[in-house]
Amino acid sequence: MKKRLWVISALVVAVGLAVASCVPGVPGGGIANPAANVSIPGNILQQSGIWVTGQGKVTASPDVAILSVGIEAQAGTIAEAQQKARVAMDAVVKSLKSGGVKDVDIQTQRFSITPVTQYFEKENRQRIVGYRVNNTVVAKIRQLDSVGSLIDAAAQAGGDLIRIDGISFTIDDIAAVEAQARDMALKDARAKGKAVAEAMGVRLGKLTYAQVGSGASPLPVPLNLAKGAPGRDAFVPETSISPGTVIVQASATAAWAIE
């Protein structure tokens, strides 16, 4: 009697692709989870066949740094706060350009004007006592060996108003690295499918399902250079920055009919 063999998958692993900037010794460095909160259609779960998940990982050196730097100014009036913020931000942007950052690689990320309030106990109420202006730009630094000096120059230019939110490292042409990781994941899935078929004494049939994904989310390196930053005339050793490596990780789910 011929027996029909069905290998039914009880679980389909979702597919994702993530990029993480791994900087040795920096808290928070690591690899982002490539698959989460993915809904699998019920009709797929009911299909029979051989289901496998392949993995692919490529480690590469970053070639771009993304620096987030801002200015926070406070004064009694909006006009005064804006003026202080404008002068400081102009100096910061000028320092970035002098360090080799191009106009096209500098972009305003956030701008806000908010009132500053203070509670007066005798009046039992809050009163506006001033205004705060925040202006943040993101700079793409293509010369990684100049990151430390650019941070120092921006801090000196912005003075006590400087706010450096953080820095992250990535690869400018990330699509090419993602493609390598996907190819590795697909080849790994094929090899695993063959191994399962051989172990069960059957052959892989027609490919019935395949899914891959892509995405990039480099993890930032916190710097937290804010209030208490050194003054313009203070001597400060050059900031040390280590780019580390970027890991691109992919997974691919595939299913085959059984012959």
Tab-separated table of N, CA and C in Angstrom, residues 25 34 43 54-55 70 93 107 114 120-121 124 134-135 140-141 149 163 199 204 207-208 211 222 242 244 249-250 257:
chain	number	residue	atom	x	y	z
A	25	GLY	N	31.138	48.071	22.693
A	25	GLY	CA	31.240	48.836	23.926
A	25	GLY	C	30.178	49.893	24.098
A	34	PRO	N	14.361	40.921	12.853
A	34	PRO	CA	13.903	41.112	11.489
A	34	PRO	C	12.462	40.734	11.256
A	43	ASN	N	-5.283	30.365	4.950
A	43	ASN	CA	-5.188	29.379	3.880
A	43	ASN	C	-3.764	28.894	3.666
A	54	GLY	N	15.059	30.207	5.753
A	54	GLY	CA	16.492	30.393	5.555
A	54	GLY	C	16.964	31.712	6.134
A	55	GLN	N	18.223	31.751	6.529
A	55	GLN	CA	18.804	32.949	7.119
A	55	GLN	C	19.998	33.428	6.299
A	70	GLY	N	21.429	70.037	17.388
A	70	GLY	CA	20.432	71.086	17.484
A	70	GLY	C	20.852	72.238	18.381
A	93	VAL	N	25.964	75.260	11.443
A	93	VAL	CA	25.925	74.831	10.038
A	93	VAL	C	27.196	75.248	9.311
A	107	GLN	N	19.986	68.743	6.579
A	107	GLN	CA	18.528	68.898	6.479
A	107	GLN	C	17.931	69.219	7.847
A	114	THR	N	8.110	77.080	21.914
A	114	THR	CA	7.196	76.745	23.009
A	114	THR	C	7.327	77.757	24.143
A	120	PHE	N	3.464	80.583	40.146
A	120	PHE	CA	3.545	81.624	41.164
A	120	PHE	C	2.563	81.275	42.286
A	121	GLU	N	3.134	80.973	43.429
A	121	GLU	CA	2.324	80.474	44.543
A	121	GLU	C	1.314	81.506	45.033
A	124	ASN	N	-1.323	81.496	42.623
A	124	ASN	CA	-1.858	80.141	42.441
A	124	ASN	C	-2.139	79.838	40.960
A	134	ASN	N	13.669	75.539	19.672
A	134	ASN	CA	14.495	74.369	19.376
A	134	ASN	C	14.614	74.213	17.867
A	135	ASN	N	15.833	74.056	17.401
A	135	ASN	CA	16.084	73.866	15.971
A	135	ASN	C	17.113	72.749	15.816
A	140	LYS	N	24.635	64.390	7.138
A	140	LYS	CA	25.208	63.133	6.656
A	140	LYS	C	26.707	63.347	6.436
A	141	ILE	N	27.502	62.635	7.220
A	141	ILE	CA	28.959	62.784	7.160
A	141	ILE	C	29.542	61.607	6.387
A	149	SER	N	36.027	65.387	14.923
A	149	SER	CA	36.373	66.806	14.805
A	149	SER	C	35.157	67.649	14.440
A	163	ARG	N	22.946	71.198	21.358
A	163	ARG	CA	22.309	69.952	21.779
A	163	ARG	C	22.631	68.901	20.718
A	199	ALA	N	15.813	13.607	4.187
A	199	ALA	CA	15.612	12.914	5.458
A	199	ALA	C	14.282	12.163	5.493
A	204	LEU	N	11.668	17.248	-3.437
A	204	LEU	CA	10.995	18.543	-3.503
A	204	LEU	C	10.250	18.671	-4.817
A	207	LEU	N	7.684	24.771	-6.175
A	207	LEU	CA	7.704	25.807	-5.143
A	207	LEU	C	6.304	26.405	-5.034
A	208	THR	N	5.730	26.371	-3.838
A	208	THR	CA	4.363	26.854	-3.645
A	208	THR	C	4.275	28.169	-2.887
A	211	GLN	N	8.658	34.074	0.452
A	211	GLN	CA	8.504	35.456	0.912
A	211	GLN	C	9.823	35.971	1.455
A	222	PRO	N	24.162	57.044	21.355
A	222	PRO	CA	23.841	58.257	22.104
A	222	PRO	C	25.097	59.028	22.494
A	242	SER	N	33.782	55.555	17.328
A	242	SER	CA	34.107	54.274	16.690
A	242	SER	C	32.915	53.802	15.863
A	244	GLY	N	32.422	51.005	14.244
A	244	GLY	CA	32.052	49.603	14.392
A	244	GLY	C	31.697	48.967	13.056
A	249	GLN	N	20.803	41.600	8.168
A	249	GLN	CA	20.311	40.237	8.376
A	249	GLN	C	18.972	40.041	7.682
A	250	ALA	N	18.812	38.912	7.002
A	250	ALA	CA	17.582	38.620	6.274
A	250	ALA	C	17.105	37.220	6.588
A	257	ALA	N	5.898	21.660	-2.654
A	257	ALA	CA	5.057	20.466	-2.678
A	257	ALA	C	5.964	19.239	-2.614
